[in-house]
PDB file of C-alpha atoms in Angstrom:
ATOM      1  CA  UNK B   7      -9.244  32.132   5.582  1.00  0.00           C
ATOM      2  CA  UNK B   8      -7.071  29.238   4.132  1.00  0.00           C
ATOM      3  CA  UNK B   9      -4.790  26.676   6.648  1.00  0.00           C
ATOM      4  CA  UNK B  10      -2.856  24.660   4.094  1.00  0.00           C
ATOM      5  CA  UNK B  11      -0.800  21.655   5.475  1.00  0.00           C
ATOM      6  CA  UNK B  12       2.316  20.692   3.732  1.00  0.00           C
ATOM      7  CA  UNK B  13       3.663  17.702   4.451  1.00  0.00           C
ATOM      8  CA  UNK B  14       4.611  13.707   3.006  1.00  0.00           C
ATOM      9  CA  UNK B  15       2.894  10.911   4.830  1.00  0.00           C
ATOM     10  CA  UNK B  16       6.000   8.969   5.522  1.00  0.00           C
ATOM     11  CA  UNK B  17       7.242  11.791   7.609  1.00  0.00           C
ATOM     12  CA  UNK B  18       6.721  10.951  11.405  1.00  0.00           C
ATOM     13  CA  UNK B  19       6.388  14.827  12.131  1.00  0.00           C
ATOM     14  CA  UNK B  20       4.116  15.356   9.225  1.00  0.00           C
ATOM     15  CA  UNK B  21       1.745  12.287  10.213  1.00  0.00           C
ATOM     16  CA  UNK B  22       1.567  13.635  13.607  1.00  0.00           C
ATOM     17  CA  UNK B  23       0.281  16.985  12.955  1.00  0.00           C
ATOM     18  CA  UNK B  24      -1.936  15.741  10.463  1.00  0.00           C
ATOM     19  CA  UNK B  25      -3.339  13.258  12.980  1.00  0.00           C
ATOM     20  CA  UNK B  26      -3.967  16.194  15.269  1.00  0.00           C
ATOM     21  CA  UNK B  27      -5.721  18.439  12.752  1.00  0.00           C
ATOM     22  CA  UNK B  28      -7.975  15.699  12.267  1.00  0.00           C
ATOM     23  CA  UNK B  29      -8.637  14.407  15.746  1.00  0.00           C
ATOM     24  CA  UNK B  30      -9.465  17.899  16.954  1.00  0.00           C
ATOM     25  CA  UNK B  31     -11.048  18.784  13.542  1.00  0.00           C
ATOM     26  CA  UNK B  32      -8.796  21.610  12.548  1.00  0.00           C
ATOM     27  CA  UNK B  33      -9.916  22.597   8.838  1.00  0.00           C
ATOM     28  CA  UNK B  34      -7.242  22.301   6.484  1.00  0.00           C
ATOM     29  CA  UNK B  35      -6.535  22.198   2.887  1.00  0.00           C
ATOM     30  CA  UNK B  36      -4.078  19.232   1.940  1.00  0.00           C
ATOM     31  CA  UNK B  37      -1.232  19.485   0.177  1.00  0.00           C
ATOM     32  CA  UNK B  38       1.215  16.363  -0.265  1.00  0.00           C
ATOM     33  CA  UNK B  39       4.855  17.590  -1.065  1.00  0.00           C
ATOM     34  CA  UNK B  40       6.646  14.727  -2.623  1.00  0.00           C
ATOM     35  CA  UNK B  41      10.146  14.394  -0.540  1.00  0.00           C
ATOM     36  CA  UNK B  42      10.974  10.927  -1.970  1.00  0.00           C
ATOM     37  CA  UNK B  43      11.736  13.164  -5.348  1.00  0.00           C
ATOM     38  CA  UNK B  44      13.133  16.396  -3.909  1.00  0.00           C
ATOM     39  CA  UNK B  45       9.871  18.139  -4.361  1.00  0.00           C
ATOM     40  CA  UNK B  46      10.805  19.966  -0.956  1.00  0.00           C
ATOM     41  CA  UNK B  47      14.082  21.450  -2.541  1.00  0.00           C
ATOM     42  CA  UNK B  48      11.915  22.893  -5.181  1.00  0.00           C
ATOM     43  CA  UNK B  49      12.189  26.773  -5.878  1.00  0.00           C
ATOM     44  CA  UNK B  50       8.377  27.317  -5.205  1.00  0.00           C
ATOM     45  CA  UNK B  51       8.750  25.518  -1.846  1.00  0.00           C
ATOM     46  CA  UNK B  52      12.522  26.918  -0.618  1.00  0.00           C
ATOM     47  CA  UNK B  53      10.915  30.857  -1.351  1.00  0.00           C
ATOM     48  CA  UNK B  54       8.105  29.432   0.777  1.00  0.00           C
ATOM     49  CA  UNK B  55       9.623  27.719   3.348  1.00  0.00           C
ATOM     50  CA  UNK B  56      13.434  28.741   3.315  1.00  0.00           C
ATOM     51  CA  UNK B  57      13.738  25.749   6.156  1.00  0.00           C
ATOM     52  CA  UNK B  58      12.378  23.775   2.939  1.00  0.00           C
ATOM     53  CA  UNK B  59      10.616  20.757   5.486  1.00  0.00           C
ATOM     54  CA  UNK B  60       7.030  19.380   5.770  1.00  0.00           C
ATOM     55  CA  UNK B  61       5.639  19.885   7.594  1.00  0.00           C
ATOM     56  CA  UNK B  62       4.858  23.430   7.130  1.00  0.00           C
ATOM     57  CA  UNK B  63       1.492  25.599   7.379  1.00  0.00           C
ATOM     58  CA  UNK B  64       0.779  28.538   5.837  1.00  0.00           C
ATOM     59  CA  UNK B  65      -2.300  30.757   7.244  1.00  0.00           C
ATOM     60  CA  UNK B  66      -3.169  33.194   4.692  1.00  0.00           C
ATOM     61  CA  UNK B  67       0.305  34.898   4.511  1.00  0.00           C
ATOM     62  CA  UNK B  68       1.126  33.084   7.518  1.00  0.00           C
ATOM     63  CA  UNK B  69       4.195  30.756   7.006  1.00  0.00           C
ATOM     64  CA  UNK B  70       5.397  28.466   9.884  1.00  0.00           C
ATOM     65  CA  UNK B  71       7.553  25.141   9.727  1.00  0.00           C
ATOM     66  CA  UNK B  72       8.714  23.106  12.900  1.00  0.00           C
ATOM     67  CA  UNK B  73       5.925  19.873  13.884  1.00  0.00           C
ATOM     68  CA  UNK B  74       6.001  20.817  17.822  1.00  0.00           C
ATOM     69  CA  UNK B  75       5.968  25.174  16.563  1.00  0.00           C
ATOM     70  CA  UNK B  76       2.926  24.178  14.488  1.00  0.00           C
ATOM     71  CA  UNK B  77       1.184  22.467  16.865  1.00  0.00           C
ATOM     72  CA  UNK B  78       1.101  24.506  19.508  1.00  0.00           C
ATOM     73  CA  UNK B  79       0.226  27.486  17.095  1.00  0.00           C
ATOM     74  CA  UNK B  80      -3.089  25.593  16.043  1.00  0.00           C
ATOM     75  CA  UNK B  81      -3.632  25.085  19.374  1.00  0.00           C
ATOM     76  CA  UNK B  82      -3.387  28.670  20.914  1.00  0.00           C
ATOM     77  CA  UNK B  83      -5.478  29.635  17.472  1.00  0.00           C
ATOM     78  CA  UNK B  84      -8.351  27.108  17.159  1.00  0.00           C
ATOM     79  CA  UNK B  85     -10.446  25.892  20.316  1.00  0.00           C
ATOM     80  CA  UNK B  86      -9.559  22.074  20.865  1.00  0.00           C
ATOM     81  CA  UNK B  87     -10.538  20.052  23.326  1.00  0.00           C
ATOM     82  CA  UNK B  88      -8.402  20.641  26.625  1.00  0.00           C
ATOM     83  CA  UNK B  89      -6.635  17.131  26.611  1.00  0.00           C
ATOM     84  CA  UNK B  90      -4.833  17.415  23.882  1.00  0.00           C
ATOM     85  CA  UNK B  91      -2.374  20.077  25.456  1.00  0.00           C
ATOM     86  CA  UNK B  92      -3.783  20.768  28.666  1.00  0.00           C
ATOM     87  CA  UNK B  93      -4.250  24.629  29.930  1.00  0.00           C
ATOM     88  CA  UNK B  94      -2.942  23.400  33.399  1.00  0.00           C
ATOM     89  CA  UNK B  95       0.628  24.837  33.641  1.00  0.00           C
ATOM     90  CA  UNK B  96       1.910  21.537  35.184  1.00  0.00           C
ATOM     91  CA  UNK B  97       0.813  19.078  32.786  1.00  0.00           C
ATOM     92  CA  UNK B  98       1.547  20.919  30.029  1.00  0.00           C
ATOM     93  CA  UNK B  99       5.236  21.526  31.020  1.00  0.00           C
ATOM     94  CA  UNK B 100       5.720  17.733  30.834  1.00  0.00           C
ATOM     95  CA  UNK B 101       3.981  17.720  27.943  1.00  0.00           C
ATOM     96  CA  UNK B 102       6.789  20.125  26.496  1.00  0.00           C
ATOM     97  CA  UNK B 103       9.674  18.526  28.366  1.00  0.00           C
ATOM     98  CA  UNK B 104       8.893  15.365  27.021  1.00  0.00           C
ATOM     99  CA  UNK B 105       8.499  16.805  22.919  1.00  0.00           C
ATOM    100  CA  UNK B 106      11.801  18.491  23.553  1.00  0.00           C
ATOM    101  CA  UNK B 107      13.594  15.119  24.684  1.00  0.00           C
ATOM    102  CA  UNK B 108      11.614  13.345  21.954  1.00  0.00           C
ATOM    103  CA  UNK B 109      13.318  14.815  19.477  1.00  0.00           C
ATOM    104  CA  UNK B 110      16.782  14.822  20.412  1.00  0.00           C
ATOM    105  CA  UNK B 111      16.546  10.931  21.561  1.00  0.00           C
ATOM    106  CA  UNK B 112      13.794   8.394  20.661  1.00  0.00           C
ATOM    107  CA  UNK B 113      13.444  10.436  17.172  1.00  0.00           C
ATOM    108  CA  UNK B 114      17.228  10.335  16.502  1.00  0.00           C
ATOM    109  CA  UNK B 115      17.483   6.605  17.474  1.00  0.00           C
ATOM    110  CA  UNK B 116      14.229   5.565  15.463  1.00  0.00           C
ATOM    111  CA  UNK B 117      16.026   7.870  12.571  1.00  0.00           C
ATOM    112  CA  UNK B 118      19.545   5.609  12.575  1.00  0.00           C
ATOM    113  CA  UNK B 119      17.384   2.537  12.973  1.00  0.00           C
ATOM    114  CA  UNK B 120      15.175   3.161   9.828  1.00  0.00           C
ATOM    115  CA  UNK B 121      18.128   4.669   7.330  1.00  0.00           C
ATOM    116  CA  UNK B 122      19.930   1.606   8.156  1.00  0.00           C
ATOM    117  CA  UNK B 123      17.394  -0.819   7.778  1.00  0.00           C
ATOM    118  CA  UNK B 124      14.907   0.489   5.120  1.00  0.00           C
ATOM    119  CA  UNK B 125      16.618   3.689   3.532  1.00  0.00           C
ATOM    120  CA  UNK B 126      20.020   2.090   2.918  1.00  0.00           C
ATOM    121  CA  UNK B 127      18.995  -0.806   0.924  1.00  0.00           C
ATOM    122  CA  UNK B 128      15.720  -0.036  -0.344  1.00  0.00           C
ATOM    123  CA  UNK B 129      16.277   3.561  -1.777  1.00  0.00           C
ATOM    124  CA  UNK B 130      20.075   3.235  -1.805  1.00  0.00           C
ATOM    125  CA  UNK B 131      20.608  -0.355  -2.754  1.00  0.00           C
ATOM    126  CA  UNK B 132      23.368  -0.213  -0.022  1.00  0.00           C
ATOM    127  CA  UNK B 133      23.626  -3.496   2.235  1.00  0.00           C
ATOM    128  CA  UNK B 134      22.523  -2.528   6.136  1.00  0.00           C
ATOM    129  CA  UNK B 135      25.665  -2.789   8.171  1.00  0.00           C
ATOM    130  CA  UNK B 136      24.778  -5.147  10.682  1.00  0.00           C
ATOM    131  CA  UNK B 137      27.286  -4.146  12.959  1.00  0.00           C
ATOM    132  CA  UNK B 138      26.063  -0.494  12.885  1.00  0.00           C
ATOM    133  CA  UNK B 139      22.657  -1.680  13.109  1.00  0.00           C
ATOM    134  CA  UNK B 140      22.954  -3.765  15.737  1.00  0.00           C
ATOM    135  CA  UNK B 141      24.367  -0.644  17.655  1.00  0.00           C
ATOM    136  CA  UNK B 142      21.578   1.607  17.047  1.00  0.00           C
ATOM    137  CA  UNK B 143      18.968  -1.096  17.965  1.00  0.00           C
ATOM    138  CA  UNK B 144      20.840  -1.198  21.314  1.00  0.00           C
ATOM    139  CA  UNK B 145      20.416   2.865  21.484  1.00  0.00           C
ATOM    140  CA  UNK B 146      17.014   2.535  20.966  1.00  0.00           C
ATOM    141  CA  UNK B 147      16.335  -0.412  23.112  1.00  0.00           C
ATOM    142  CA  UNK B 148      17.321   2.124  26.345  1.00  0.00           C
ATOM    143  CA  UNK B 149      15.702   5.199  25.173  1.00  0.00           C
ATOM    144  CA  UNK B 150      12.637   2.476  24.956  1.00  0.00           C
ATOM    145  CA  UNK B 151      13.144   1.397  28.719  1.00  0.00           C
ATOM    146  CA  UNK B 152      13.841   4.627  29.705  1.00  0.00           C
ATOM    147  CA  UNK B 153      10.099   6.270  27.940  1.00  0.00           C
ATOM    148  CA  UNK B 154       8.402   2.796  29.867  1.00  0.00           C
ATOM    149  CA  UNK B 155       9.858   3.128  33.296  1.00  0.00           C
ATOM    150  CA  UNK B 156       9.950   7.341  33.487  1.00  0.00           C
ATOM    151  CA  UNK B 157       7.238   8.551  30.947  1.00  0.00           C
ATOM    152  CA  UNK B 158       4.954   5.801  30.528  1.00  0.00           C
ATOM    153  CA  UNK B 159       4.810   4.445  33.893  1.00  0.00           C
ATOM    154  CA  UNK B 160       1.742   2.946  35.227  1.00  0.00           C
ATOM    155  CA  UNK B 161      -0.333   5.400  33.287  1.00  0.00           C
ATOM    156  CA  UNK B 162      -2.596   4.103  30.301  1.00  0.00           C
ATOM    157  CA  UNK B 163      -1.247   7.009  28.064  1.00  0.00           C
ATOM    158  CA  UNK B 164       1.692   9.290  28.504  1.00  0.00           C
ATOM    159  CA  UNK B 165       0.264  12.218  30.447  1.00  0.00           C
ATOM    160  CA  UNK B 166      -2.340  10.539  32.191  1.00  0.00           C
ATOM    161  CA  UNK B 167      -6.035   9.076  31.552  1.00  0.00           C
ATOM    162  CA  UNK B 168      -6.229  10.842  28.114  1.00  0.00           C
ATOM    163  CA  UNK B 169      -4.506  11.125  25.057  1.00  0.00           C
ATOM    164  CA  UNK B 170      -2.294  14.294  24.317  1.00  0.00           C
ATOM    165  CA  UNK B 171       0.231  15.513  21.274  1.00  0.00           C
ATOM    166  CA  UNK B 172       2.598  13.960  23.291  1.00  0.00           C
ATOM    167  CA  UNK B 173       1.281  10.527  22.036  1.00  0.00           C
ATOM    168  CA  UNK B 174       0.692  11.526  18.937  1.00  0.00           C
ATOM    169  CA  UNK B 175       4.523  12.672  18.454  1.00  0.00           C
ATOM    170  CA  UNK B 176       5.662   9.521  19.877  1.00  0.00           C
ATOM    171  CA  UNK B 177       3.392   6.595  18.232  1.00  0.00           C
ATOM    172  CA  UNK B 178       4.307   8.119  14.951  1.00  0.00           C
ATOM    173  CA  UNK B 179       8.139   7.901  15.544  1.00  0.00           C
ATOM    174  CA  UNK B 180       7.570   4.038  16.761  1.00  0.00           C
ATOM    175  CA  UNK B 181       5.194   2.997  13.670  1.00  0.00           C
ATOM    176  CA  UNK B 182       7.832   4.102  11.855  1.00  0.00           C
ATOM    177  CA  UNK B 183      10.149   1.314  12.601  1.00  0.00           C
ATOM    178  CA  UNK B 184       7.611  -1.195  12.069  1.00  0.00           C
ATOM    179  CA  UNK B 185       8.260  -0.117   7.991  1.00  0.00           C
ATOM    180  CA  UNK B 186      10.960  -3.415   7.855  1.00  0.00           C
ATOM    181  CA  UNK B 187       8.564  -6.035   9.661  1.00  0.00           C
ATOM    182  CA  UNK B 188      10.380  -5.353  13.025  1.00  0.00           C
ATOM    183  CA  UNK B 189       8.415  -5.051  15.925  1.00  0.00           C
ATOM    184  CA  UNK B 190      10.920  -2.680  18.561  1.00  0.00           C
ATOM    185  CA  UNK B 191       7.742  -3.148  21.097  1.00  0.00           C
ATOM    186  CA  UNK B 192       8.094  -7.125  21.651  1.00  0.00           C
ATOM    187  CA  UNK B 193      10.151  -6.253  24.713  1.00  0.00           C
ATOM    188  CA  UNK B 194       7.993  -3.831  26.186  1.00  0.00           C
ATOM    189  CA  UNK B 195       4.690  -4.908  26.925  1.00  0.00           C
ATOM    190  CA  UNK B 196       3.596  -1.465  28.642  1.00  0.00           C
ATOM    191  CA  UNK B 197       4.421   0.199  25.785  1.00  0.00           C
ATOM    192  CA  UNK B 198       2.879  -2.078  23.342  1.00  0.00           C
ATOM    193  CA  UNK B 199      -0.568  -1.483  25.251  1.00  0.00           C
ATOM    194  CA  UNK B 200       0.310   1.717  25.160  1.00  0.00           C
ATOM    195  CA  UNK B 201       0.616   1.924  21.403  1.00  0.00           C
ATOM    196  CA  UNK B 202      -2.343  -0.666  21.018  1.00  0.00           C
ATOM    197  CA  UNK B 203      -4.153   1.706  23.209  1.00  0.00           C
ATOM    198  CA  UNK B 204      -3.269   5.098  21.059  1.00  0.00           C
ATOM    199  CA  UNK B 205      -4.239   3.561  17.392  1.00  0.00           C
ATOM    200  CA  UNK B 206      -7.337   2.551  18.980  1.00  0.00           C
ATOM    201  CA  UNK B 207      -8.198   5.860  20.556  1.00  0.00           C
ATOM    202  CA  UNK B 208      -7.278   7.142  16.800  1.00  0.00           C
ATOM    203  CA  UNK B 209      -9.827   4.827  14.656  1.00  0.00           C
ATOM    204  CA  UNK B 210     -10.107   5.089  11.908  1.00  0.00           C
ATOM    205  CA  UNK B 211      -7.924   8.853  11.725  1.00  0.00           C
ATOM    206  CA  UNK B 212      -4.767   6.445  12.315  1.00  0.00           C
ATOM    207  CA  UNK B 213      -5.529   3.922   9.574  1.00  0.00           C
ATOM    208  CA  UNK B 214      -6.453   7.058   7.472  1.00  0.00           C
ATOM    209  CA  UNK B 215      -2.678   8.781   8.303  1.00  0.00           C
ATOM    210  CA  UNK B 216      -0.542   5.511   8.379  1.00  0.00           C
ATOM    211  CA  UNK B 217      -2.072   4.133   5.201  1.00  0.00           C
ATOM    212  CA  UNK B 218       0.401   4.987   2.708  1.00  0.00           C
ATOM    213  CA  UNK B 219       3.020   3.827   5.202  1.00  0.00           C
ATOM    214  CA  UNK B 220       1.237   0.459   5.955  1.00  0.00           C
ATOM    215  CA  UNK B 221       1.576  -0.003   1.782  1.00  0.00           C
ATOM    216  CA  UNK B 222       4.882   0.828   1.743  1.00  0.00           C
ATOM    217  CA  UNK B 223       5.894  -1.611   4.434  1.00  0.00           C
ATOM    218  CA  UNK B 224       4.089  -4.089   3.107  1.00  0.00           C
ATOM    219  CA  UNK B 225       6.010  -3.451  -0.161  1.00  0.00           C
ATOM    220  CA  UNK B 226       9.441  -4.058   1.581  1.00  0.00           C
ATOM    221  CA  UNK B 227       8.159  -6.954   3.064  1.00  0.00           C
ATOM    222  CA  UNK B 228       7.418  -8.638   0.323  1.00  0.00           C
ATOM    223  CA  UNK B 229      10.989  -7.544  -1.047  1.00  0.00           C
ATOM    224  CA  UNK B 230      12.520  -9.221   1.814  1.00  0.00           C
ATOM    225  CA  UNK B 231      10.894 -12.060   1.176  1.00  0.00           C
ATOM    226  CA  UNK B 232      12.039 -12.389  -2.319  1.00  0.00           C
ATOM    227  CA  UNK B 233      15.363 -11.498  -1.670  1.00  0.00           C
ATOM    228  CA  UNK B 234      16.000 -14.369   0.975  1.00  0.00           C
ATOM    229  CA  UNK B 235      13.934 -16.495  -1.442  1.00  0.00           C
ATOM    230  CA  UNK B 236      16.143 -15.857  -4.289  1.00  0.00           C
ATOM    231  CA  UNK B 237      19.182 -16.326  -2.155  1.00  0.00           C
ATOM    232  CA  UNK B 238      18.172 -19.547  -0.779  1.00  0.00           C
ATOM    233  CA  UNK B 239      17.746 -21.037  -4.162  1.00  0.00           C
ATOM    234  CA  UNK B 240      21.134 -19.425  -5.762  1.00  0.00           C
ATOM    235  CA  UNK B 241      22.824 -21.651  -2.568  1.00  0.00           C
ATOM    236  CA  UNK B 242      20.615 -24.916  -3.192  1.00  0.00           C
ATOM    237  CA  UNK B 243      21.708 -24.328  -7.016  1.00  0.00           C
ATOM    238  CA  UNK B 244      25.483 -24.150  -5.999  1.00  0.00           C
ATOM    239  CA  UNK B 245      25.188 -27.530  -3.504  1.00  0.00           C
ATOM    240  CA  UNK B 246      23.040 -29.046  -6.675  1.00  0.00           C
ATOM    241  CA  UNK B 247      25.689 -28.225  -9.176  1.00  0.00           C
ATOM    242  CA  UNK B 248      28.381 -29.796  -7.079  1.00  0.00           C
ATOM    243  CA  UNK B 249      27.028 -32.403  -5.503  1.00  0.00           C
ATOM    244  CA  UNK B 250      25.407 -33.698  -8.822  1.00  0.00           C
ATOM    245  CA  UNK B 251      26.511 -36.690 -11.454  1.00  0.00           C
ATOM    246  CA  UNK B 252      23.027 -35.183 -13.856  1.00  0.00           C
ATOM    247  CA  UNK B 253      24.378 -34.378 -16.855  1.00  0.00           C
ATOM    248  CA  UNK B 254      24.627 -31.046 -17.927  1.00  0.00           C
ATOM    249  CA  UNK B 255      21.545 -28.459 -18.604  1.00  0.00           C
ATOM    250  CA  UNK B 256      19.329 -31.174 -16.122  1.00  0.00           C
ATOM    251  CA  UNK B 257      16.181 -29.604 -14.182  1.00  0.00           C
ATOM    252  CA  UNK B 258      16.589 -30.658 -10.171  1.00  0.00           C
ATOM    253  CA  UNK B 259      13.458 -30.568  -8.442  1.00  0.00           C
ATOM    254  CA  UNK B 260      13.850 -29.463  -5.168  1.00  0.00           C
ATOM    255  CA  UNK B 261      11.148 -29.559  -2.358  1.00  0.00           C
ATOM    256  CA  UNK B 262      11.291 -26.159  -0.196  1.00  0.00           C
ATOM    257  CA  UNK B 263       9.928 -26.012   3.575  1.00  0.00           C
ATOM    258  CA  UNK B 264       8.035 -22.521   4.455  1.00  0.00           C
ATOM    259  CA  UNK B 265      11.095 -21.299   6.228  1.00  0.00           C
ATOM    260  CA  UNK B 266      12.752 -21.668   2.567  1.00  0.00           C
ATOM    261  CA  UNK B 267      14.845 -25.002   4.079  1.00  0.00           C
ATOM    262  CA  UNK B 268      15.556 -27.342   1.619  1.00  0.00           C
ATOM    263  CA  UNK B 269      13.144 -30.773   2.770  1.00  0.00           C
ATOM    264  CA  UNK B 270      14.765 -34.026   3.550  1.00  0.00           C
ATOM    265  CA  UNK B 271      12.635 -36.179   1.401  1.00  0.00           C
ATOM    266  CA  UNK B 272      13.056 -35.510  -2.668  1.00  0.00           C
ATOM    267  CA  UNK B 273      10.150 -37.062  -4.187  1.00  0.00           C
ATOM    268  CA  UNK B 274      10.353 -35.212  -7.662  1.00  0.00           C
ATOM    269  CA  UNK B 275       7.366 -32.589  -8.541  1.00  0.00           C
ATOM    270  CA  UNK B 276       7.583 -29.083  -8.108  1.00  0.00           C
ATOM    271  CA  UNK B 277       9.427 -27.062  -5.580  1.00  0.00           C
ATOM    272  CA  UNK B 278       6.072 -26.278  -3.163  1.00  0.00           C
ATOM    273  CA  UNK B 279       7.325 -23.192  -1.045  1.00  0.00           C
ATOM    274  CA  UNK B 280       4.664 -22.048   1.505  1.00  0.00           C
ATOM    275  CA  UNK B 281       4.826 -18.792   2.508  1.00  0.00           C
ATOM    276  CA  UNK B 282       2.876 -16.888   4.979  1.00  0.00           C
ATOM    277  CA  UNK B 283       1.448 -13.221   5.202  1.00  0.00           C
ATOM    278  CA  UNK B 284       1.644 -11.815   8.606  1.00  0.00           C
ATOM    279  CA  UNK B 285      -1.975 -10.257   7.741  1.00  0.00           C
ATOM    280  CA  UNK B 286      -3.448 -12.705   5.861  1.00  0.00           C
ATOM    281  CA  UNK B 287      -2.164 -15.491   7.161  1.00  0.00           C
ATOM    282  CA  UNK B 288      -2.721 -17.288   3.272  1.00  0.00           C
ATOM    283  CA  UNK B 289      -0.633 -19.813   1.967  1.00  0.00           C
ATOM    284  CA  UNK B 290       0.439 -19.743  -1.590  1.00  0.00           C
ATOM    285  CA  UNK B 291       2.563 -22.222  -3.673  1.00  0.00           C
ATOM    286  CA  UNK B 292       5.627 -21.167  -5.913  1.00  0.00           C
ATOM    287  CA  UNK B 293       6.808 -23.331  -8.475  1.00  0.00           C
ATOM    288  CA  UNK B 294      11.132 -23.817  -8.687  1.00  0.00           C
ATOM    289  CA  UNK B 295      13.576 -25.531 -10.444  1.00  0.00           C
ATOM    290  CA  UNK B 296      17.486 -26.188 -10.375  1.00  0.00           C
ATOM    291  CA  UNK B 297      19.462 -26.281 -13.517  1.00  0.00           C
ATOM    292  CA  UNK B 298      22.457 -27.966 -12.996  1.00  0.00           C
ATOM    293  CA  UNK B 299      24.840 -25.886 -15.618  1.00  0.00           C
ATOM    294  CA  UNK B 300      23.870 -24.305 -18.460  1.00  0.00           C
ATOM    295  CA  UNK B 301      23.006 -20.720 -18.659  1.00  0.00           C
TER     296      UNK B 301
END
């Protein structure tokens, strides 16, 4: 007998049922389906999975998409440990209330918030609109304060002392926003124990799940970086090229703080621009130069 999960690690429903096969030890075969190419829309997958989404299971002949479907299927099928969806009729009706309002508001909001900030102009090269951004972040921002003050609470995870899927659904929508460099959390200190709290529970399965994610943030990062780099230097050119008496085709030297401001003291040499890692916390130096006209 054969469980084969489906699914693309930069999914937030995908990572979260992979997290739980491997935190209750669920044997499964895995099987990456490659939505960033369409691989999802493919005819073997569509006479699969007509709903054509990851993730899906199929057990044997078995065929079932849906994250919060699957999830409870594995657990009515495979004996996990009580916790993660509790037998008591209570706890796990919260349990379900909350994965039913999950998914209808902090995953839509997270959803508006990442397309505009990562999918736009780093799949799409499309400009965020700030405007529109700005909105969302302030749609997100309440369904934040509302999962701190109503769901959270005073409680170390959602449900209680111990973790549940609940968590697992939820810190894998958050992460998700983290992709851009922007922490959502630095406003909510409960829930950024919370999540602190989670990932640790999780070691090293988290790491192991979020990896691919973790590169591709650090990716866009690094993109962002550039960008604002490259833009920084097109203005200095522009207030070089107008402001100068060099003669034409001359290399300015230009000295360039780490927040990529231009320094008030010109002392010739190269353009030292120190920039820092989040992780790392390394310095490097970048080397450059102003041509005042020319091509």
């Amino acid at each position: 007998m054969v469980l084969t999960l489906y699914f693309h690690p930069f999914s937030q429903p995908s990572r979260s049922v992979w997290m739980f096969c491997k935190a209750a030890r669920i044997p499964i075969v895995e099987k990456i389906v490659n939505v960033r190419t369409g691989e999802h829309k493919k005819p073997w997958f569509a006479l699969m999975s007509p709903m054509t989404q990851v993730p899906t299971i199929k057990d044997n002949n078995f065929v079932l998409s849906e994250s919060v479907a699957i999830v409870r299927y594995l657990v009515r099928k495979y004996e996990v440990m009580d916790h993660w969806y509790p037998e008591d009729l209570e706890q796990r009706a919260k349990i379900d209330e909350f994965l039913a309002w999950h998914h209808v508001n902090l995953r839509q909001k997270i959803i508006k918030v990442f397309k505009e900030e990562v999918i736009n102009p780093f799949v799409h090269g499309k400009k965020p609109d700030q405007s529109q951004l700005q909105e969302h972040l302030e749609d997100l921002n309440k369904t934040l304060t509302f999962l701190q003050k109503h769901i959270l609470g005073d409680k170390e995870y959602l449900f209680g002392d111990d973790i549940t899927v609940g968590d697992l659904f939820a810190v894998s929508e958050i992460i998700q926003t983290n992709t851009s460099g922007r922490d959502v959390l630095k406003d909510f200190p409960k829930l950024r124990q919370w999540l602190d709290l989670v990932r640790a529970t999780m070691t090293p399965v988290f790491e192991e799940v979020h990896g691919d994610l973790f590169k591709f943030r650090d990716e866009i990062i690094a993109k962002q970086k550039e960008e604002r780099r490259e833009e920084k230097v097109k203005q200095l050119r522009e207030i070089r090229r107008r402001e100068s008496t060099e003669p034409e085709g001359e290399v300015i030297t230009l000295e360039l703080d780490d927040n990529l401001n231009i320094k008030p003291e010109q002392n010739g040499g190269s353009i030292k621009e120190e920039t820092t890692n989040d992780d790392s916390k390394e310095e490097n130096d970048t080397e450059a130069t102003v041509q005042v006209g020319g091509n």
